[in-house]
Amino acid sequence: MHVNLTDDELAFQEEVRTFFREQYPADIRAKQDNGVQLTREDYVRWQKILHQRGWAAINWPVEYGGTGWTPVQKYLFENEIAMANAPDMVPFGVKMVAPIIYTFGSEEQKKRFLPDTLASNIWWCQGYSEPGSGSDLASLKTRADRAGDHYVINGTKTWTTLGHFADWIFCLVRTNSDVARRQEGISFVLVDMQTPGVTVRPIITIEGEREVNEVHFENVKVPVENLVGEEGKGWTYGKLLLQHERTNIAGVARSKYRLSKLREIMAQSVHGGTPLAENKNFARKLAAVEIDLQALEFTELRTLAAVAVGKAPGPESSILKIKGTEIQQALDTLFMEAAGYYALPNLPQQFTAEYPVDERTGFGSETLSALRYFNNRKASIYGGSNEIQKNIVSKHVLGL
Ligand SMILES: Cc1cc2nc3c(=O)[nH]c(=O)nc-3n(C[C@H](O)[C@H](O)[C@H](O)COP(=O)(O)OP(=O)(O)OC[C@H]3O[C@@H](n4cnc5c(N)ncnc54)[C@H](O)[C@@H]3O)c2cc1C
């Protein structure tokens, strides 16, 4: 798509591009490019570099440390971070819990959590889902019983992404079971992961990595001041947070970067003696994804513009989530197709920065495509599965 940029916007784009060229650490970039898992330290180091530049929270209000950027500036920034293949801010703090804290939290909570979240001194994780409560989240059973000046929490959260790195978890918990609707009686509570009774257990995903966890709460004492907003109103806050989360999942700029990589691979690869670039069927599929991606980019820009004038992302965030993840998975499939049989070897040792390319791994990126493919089956599930998003679109967008 073509955005006609003003001179100021072009200068801004150049400033951001130069920043990524000069400040993005080469060792982290090498890991990203080679599919090596980043450590907690890698994420935090990079996020602190962004924070020092004042670019950690591009969507926050300026009064709390946001950038005050226009939608076009945000769009340009997202493009540059993706084109540099630099990690995004881990979403749970800056993008998810912080908007809830600055919108509904007490002054004390804002002071206590916002600066440290912005500076990546706190790592947050998200405690919504439970065994048996994912799509049907309102059926959640983790209880927070009031006992004087604290709550006592008991229950299990699951699929907690990077919970093993986290200092704090934001949770939806049941504070009242005696309610007419299940959505009532749910509260939004912040829990220090170091509190006695909190246990984190790994869940290993299909490609063999630790990314998600179970988090168990056994008589965990949490001070009442860690309740955000009003008791029993957690469902309302939680839903708003999910809309922020879904907008974020669309990943348009990342998909554009991956599409450009796919074009590079296409130019280099030879399948059965024929250059992949001459494979018309592959080229047609690639073009179809590219067209979908351009259309989604327009939708994302419209949403960004709405958010910029103070509107919360609405049910259209579900459209971004569905289409964005479908495109991501279509790209995964094309990477697998381009890799051919090089996608098959399982050589965990190659995902270290030092591993030399050898004949089993093609150009080096091919086996990574299988890991990505398997890992990214999650994209159409997390943040609320795509089937559920289609229900939301049919009800709230199409009015069916
Ligand atoms: C990798 C990964 C990371 C995640 N990270 C987090 C996290 O950090 N924190 C967190 O709280 N949660 C997290 N989740 C949980 C995620 O939000 C849930 O998995 C998701 O909401 C789906 O719930 P479920 O797994 O219980 O599936 P279910 O609700 O059991 O659904 C199973 C299938 O049935 C379909 N289905 C269910 N109900 C309907 C319906 N009414 N209409 C049509 N179809 C329906 C679903 O779409 C799905 O295909 C993560 C999940 C994954 C996979």
XYZ file of C-alpha atoms and ligand atoms in Angstrom:
453
model
C 0.000 0.000 0.000
C 1.106 3.576 -0.510
C 0.928 6.119 2.241
C 1.838 9.620 1.092
C 4.243 10.725 3.779
C 4.937 14.345 4.664
C 8.520 15.589 5.001
C 8.197 15.376 8.808
C 6.973 11.815 8.573
C 9.807 10.864 6.235
C 12.285 12.400 8.685
C 10.657 10.452 11.514
C 10.904 7.232 9.500
C 14.596 7.859 8.915
C 15.149 8.588 12.630
C 13.504 5.304 13.611
C 15.364 3.359 10.923
C 18.710 4.797 12.070
C 17.867 3.953 15.675
C 17.217 0.297 14.820
C 20.361 0.146 12.704
C 22.531 1.569 15.476
C 20.892 0.485 18.729
C 19.493 -2.976 18.083
C 22.114 -5.303 19.635
C 23.775 -7.573 17.054
C 23.733 -10.610 19.365
C 19.969 -10.399 19.868
C 19.454 -9.890 16.155
C 21.559 -12.975 15.383
C 19.373 -15.022 17.725
C 16.186 -13.668 16.158
C 17.405 -14.378 12.630
C 18.525 -17.904 13.527
C 15.436 -18.871 15.501
C 17.324 -19.103 18.801
C 14.968 -18.595 21.778
C 15.541 -15.290 23.527
C 16.278 -15.342 27.234
C 14.496 -13.177 29.770
C 17.653 -11.048 29.909
C 17.604 -10.540 26.103
C 14.021 -9.288 26.160
C 14.585 -6.991 29.114
C 17.838 -5.553 27.724
C 16.190 -4.699 24.410
C 13.057 -3.284 26.041
C 15.167 -1.049 28.252
C 16.940 0.306 25.148
C 13.525 1.184 23.692
C 12.490 2.733 26.994
C 15.618 4.884 27.181
C 14.696 6.279 23.778
C 11.140 6.924 25.076
C 9.640 4.387 22.685
C 8.491 1.600 24.984
C 4.796 2.440 25.105
C 3.636 3.888 21.840
C -0.057 3.654 22.731
C -0.015 5.044 26.286
C -1.276 8.548 27.050
C 1.625 11.017 27.153
C 1.007 11.805 30.853
C 2.071 8.249 31.773
C 5.040 8.078 29.412
C 3.450 7.433 26.013
C 4.917 8.903 22.830
C 2.008 11.078 21.695
C 2.593 9.805 18.174
C 0.071 10.110 15.362
C -1.375 6.918 13.858
C 0.994 7.327 10.905
C 4.021 7.538 13.215
C 2.896 4.404 15.046
C 2.406 2.646 11.763
C 5.893 3.663 10.606
C 7.428 2.534 13.900
C 5.707 -0.873 13.752
C 6.997 -1.292 10.208
C 10.571 -0.436 11.145
C 10.660 -2.722 14.197
C 9.358 -5.577 12.040
C 11.760 -4.863 9.155
C 14.678 -4.849 11.626
C 13.346 -8.225 12.877
C 13.601 -6.805 16.409
C 11.431 -8.240 19.194
C 8.208 -6.421 20.015
C 7.600 -5.338 23.579
C 6.326 -8.418 25.429
C 2.632 -7.501 25.395
C 1.397 -8.477 28.845
C 2.694 -5.404 30.692
C 2.846 -2.405 28.403
C 0.111 -3.414 25.979
C -2.342 -5.318 28.163
C -2.390 -4.698 31.919
C -1.120 -1.103 31.828
C -4.158 0.290 29.930
C -6.381 -1.351 32.573
C -4.326 0.131 35.411
C -4.236 3.671 33.997
C -7.939 3.521 33.120
C -9.436 1.820 36.196
C -6.641 1.525 38.786
C -6.178 3.604 41.949
C -3.651 6.453 42.039
C -1.494 4.247 44.222
C -1.553 1.399 41.680
C -0.669 3.811 38.873
C 2.343 5.100 40.826
C 3.424 1.666 41.899
C 3.127 -0.196 38.609
C 3.179 2.102 35.572
C 6.767 3.469 35.765
C 8.214 0.006 36.493
C 6.158 -1.581 33.718
C 7.343 1.080 31.296
C 10.981 0.554 32.325
C 10.681 -3.274 32.093
C 11.493 -3.626 35.779
C 8.360 -5.753 36.112
C 7.517 -8.686 33.877
C 3.778 -9.415 33.786
C 1.896 -12.508 32.697
C -1.786 -13.064 32.012
C -3.899 -15.313 34.251
C -7.232 -15.628 32.482
C -7.598 -19.176 31.098
C -8.153 -22.188 33.292
C -8.433 -25.908 32.580
C -12.060 -26.010 31.360
C -12.411 -22.215 31.007
C -10.935 -20.867 27.798
C -13.561 -19.833 25.282
C -16.134 -20.095 28.057
C -14.045 -17.849 30.265
C -16.969 -16.756 32.463
C -17.059 -20.303 33.869
C -13.711 -19.673 35.595
C -13.399 -21.221 39.043
C -10.287 -19.709 40.621
C -11.642 -18.186 43.831
C -10.546 -15.135 45.755
C -12.231 -15.197 49.168
C -12.102 -12.004 51.201
C -10.530 -12.439 54.645
C -10.130 -9.055 56.352
C -7.549 -6.935 54.516
C -6.614 -9.612 51.984
C -8.014 -12.194 49.574
C -7.177 -15.886 49.716
C -6.784 -17.283 46.173
C -7.201 -20.942 45.224
C -7.317 -22.425 41.736
C -5.319 -23.098 38.557
C -4.569 -20.911 35.553
C -3.255 -22.436 32.336
C -1.501 -21.557 29.061
C 0.270 -18.761 30.918
C 2.689 -17.448 28.294
C 6.217 -16.795 29.633
C 4.842 -17.139 33.175
C 8.217 -18.645 34.170
C 9.788 -15.201 33.503
C 7.101 -13.189 35.267
C 7.259 -11.134 38.458
C 3.522 -10.403 38.545
C 0.389 -11.993 37.133
C -2.911 -10.222 36.462
C -5.795 -12.575 37.128
C -9.507 -12.844 36.652
C -10.837 -14.490 39.829
C -14.263 -15.250 41.255
C -15.010 -13.099 44.276
C -18.716 -13.932 44.396
C -20.458 -17.157 43.310
C -23.932 -16.067 44.384
C -24.732 -14.078 41.232
C -27.499 -14.021 38.609
C -25.036 -14.042 35.654
C -21.662 -15.792 35.716
C -19.998 -12.660 34.296
C -20.831 -10.889 37.564
C -18.804 -11.754 40.639
C -15.499 -11.817 38.696
C -12.710 -9.447 39.798
C -9.395 -8.284 38.344
C -6.521 -8.855 40.777
C -2.739 -8.339 40.606
C -0.625 -11.059 42.234
C 3.085 -11.056 43.040
C 4.447 -14.355 41.662
C 6.740 -14.661 44.695
C 3.771 -14.960 47.077
C 3.853 -18.280 48.972
C 1.450 -20.794 47.402
C 2.098 -19.787 43.758
C 3.629 -22.636 41.686
C 4.562 -22.424 37.978
C 4.767 -25.668 35.975
C 5.883 -25.893 32.328
C 3.766 -27.021 29.375
C 6.008 -28.014 26.454
C 4.549 -27.003 23.096
C 4.433 -29.177 19.974
C 7.791 -27.905 18.615
C 9.491 -28.816 21.892
C 9.940 -25.428 23.598
C 8.852 -24.008 26.942
C 6.658 -21.025 26.236
C 3.499 -21.682 28.248
C 2.810 -22.817 31.792
C 0.285 -23.828 34.387
C 0.097 -21.544 37.413
C -1.312 -23.041 40.615
C -2.619 -20.995 43.551
C -2.852 -22.639 46.934
C -4.121 -20.386 49.728
C -2.314 -17.409 48.210
C -2.759 -14.281 50.348
C -3.148 -11.105 48.291
C -3.687 -7.658 49.858
C -7.055 -6.075 49.033
C -5.267 -3.049 47.541
C -4.213 -5.321 44.638
C -7.802 -5.402 43.400
C -8.081 -3.200 40.276
C -11.229 -1.057 40.072
C -14.385 -2.354 41.694
C -14.905 -5.823 43.068
C -17.147 -7.835 40.718
C -16.383 -5.659 37.672
C -13.429 -7.719 36.428
C -15.321 -9.062 33.420
C -15.739 -5.566 31.979
C -12.053 -4.747 32.447
C -10.985 -8.152 31.177
C -12.994 -7.810 27.971
C -11.468 -4.412 27.245
C -8.004 -5.866 27.721
C -8.782 -8.664 25.255
C -9.695 -6.108 22.600
C -6.270 -4.489 23.053
C -4.722 -7.964 22.881
C -6.521 -8.912 19.652
C -5.622 -5.707 17.845
C -2.043 -6.466 18.740
C -2.220 -10.045 17.400
C -2.898 -8.963 13.764
C 0.867 -8.651 13.213
C 0.627 -6.939 9.811
C 4.149 -5.475 9.823
C 5.676 -8.823 10.885
C 3.823 -10.588 8.097
C 5.131 -8.042 5.596
C 8.674 -8.770 6.775
C 8.113 -12.511 6.503
C 6.636 -12.092 3.037
C 9.760 -10.247 1.909
C 11.907 -13.093 3.355
C 9.802 -15.594 1.476
C 10.463 -13.721 -1.747
C 14.231 -13.904 -1.027
C 14.003 -17.655 -0.408
C 11.919 -18.081 -3.544
C 14.656 -16.390 -5.578
C 17.326 -18.759 -4.144
C 15.560 -22.134 -3.902
C 15.666 -24.885 -6.451
C 13.168 -27.759 -6.250
C 13.936 -30.896 -8.267
C 16.158 -28.910 -10.618
C 13.583 -26.144 -11.187
C 13.987 -22.726 -9.529
C 11.139 -22.070 -7.112
C 10.800 -18.639 -8.704
C 9.480 -20.412 -11.832
C 6.830 -22.339 -9.922
C 3.615 -20.554 -10.956
C 1.473 -22.298 -8.384
C 3.734 -21.124 -5.565
C 3.831 -17.581 -6.996
C 0.020 -17.511 -7.226
C -0.376 -18.566 -3.574
C 2.180 -15.977 -2.487
C 0.360 -13.244 -4.414
C -2.971 -14.226 -2.833
C -1.490 -13.848 0.666
C 0.060 -10.516 -0.301
C -3.308 -9.158 -1.475
C -5.002 -10.260 1.761
C -2.211 -8.630 3.737
C -2.599 -5.305 1.959
C -6.343 -5.317 2.633
C -5.716 -6.069 6.303
C -3.229 -3.239 6.502
C -5.963 -0.774 5.547
C -8.244 -2.194 8.241
C -5.474 -1.914 10.818
C -4.824 1.716 9.883
C -8.529 2.493 10.350
C -8.438 0.926 13.826
C -5.272 2.841 14.728
C -6.956 6.091 13.671
C -9.981 5.305 15.874
C -7.762 4.555 18.871
C -5.859 7.811 18.248
C -9.024 9.868 18.750
C -9.673 8.195 22.072
C -11.877 5.272 21.071
C -11.104 1.866 22.532
C -10.577 -0.812 19.897
C -14.034 -2.332 19.389
C -15.285 -5.639 17.968
C -13.404 -4.857 14.741
C -10.318 -6.036 16.654
C -11.811 -9.523 16.150
C -11.603 -9.051 12.375
C -7.935 -8.091 12.699
C -7.306 -11.128 14.873
C -8.993 -13.607 12.524
C -7.539 -12.302 9.295
C -4.100 -11.495 10.759
C -3.633 -15.011 12.131
C -4.978 -16.638 8.966
C -2.350 -14.730 6.991
C 0.394 -15.668 9.467
C -0.512 -19.335 9.140
C -0.759 -19.104 5.338
C 2.789 -17.700 5.366
C 3.929 -20.545 7.651
C 2.587 -23.018 5.100
C 4.412 -21.286 2.242
C 7.684 -21.320 4.220
C 7.225 -25.075 4.706
C 6.523 -25.514 1.014
C 9.583 -23.472 0.062
C 11.750 -25.482 2.482
C 10.617 -28.797 0.962
C 12.403 -31.743 2.574
C 14.810 -29.411 4.420
C 11.909 -28.732 6.787
C 12.151 -32.322 8.066
C 15.475 -32.702 9.979
C 15.224 -32.163 13.699
C 18.549 -30.636 14.707
C 17.997 -28.730 17.952
C 21.724 -27.891 18.096
C 21.440 -25.763 14.949
C 19.354 -23.226 16.878
C 22.378 -21.803 18.572
C 24.033 -18.710 17.203
C 27.301 -20.575 16.404
C 25.943 -23.540 14.436
C 27.366 -23.606 10.870
C 25.009 -24.208 7.951
C 25.327 -27.757 6.594
C 23.762 -29.847 3.831
C 21.016 -31.144 6.121
C 19.701 -27.664 6.847
C 19.559 -26.084 3.373
C 20.303 -22.387 3.530
C 19.959 -22.574 7.294
C 16.486 -21.136 7.629
C 14.534 -24.080 6.275
C 14.290 -26.264 9.372
C 13.201 -23.194 11.288
C 10.128 -23.076 9.070
C 8.856 -26.358 10.543
C 9.296 -25.132 14.117
C 7.480 -21.903 13.292
C 4.748 -23.791 11.504
C 4.084 -26.022 14.494
C 4.456 -23.298 17.110
C 2.172 -20.955 15.241
C -0.793 -23.322 15.256
C -1.423 -21.367 18.455
C -2.132 -18.111 16.609
C -5.698 -19.047 15.723
C -6.328 -20.188 19.328
C -4.810 -17.678 21.758
C -6.382 -14.310 22.445
C -9.729 -16.093 21.965
C -10.005 -18.714 19.220
C -10.914 -17.642 15.684
C -14.236 -19.521 15.877
C -15.198 -17.370 18.869
C -14.028 -14.209 17.057
C -16.328 -15.140 14.164
C -19.214 -15.352 16.654
C -18.317 -11.850 17.908
C -18.137 -10.454 14.367
C -21.480 -11.986 13.412
C -23.197 -10.601 16.520
C -21.570 -7.212 17.123
C -20.373 -6.179 13.647
C -22.910 -7.769 11.302
C -25.798 -7.728 13.812
C -26.847 -11.301 12.911
C 0.176 -20.777 22.962
C -0.938 -20.240 23.806
C -0.692 -19.205 24.673
C -1.709 -18.726 25.499
N -1.400 -17.755 26.420
C -2.306 -17.415 27.356
C -1.960 -16.541 28.423
O -0.815 -16.051 28.522
N -2.891 -16.286 29.365
C -4.162 -16.780 29.306
O -4.970 -16.480 30.187
N -4.528 -17.629 28.300
C -3.636 -17.955 27.328
N -3.989 -18.827 26.313
C -5.324 -19.451 26.348
C -6.223 -19.102 25.182
O -6.777 -17.831 25.340
C -7.289 -20.221 25.095
O -6.628 -21.406 24.684
C -8.409 -19.898 24.157
O -9.230 -18.898 24.696
C -9.271 -21.134 23.795
O -9.730 -21.782 24.949
P -9.540 -23.362 25.172
O -8.098 -23.692 24.882
O -10.081 -23.687 26.529
O -10.406 -24.065 24.055
P -11.958 -24.433 24.129
O -12.727 -23.299 24.659
O -12.089 -25.764 24.827
O -12.299 -24.612 22.593
C -11.967 -25.781 21.851
C -12.458 -25.586 20.408
O -13.886 -25.394 20.377
C -14.240 -24.167 19.747
N -15.381 -23.543 20.440
C -15.562 -23.443 21.779
N -16.727 -22.787 22.038
C -17.266 -22.455 20.829
C -18.458 -21.749 20.432
N -19.299 -21.237 21.335
N -18.679 -21.576 19.103
C -17.822 -22.086 18.177
N -16.687 -22.760 18.495
C -16.409 -22.941 19.797
C -12.989 -23.307 19.910
O -12.924 -22.295 18.968
C -11.865 -24.321 19.741
O -11.625 -24.572 18.388
C -2.999 -19.285 25.441
C -3.271 -20.324 24.533
C -2.262 -20.801 23.719
C -2.591 -21.937 22.788
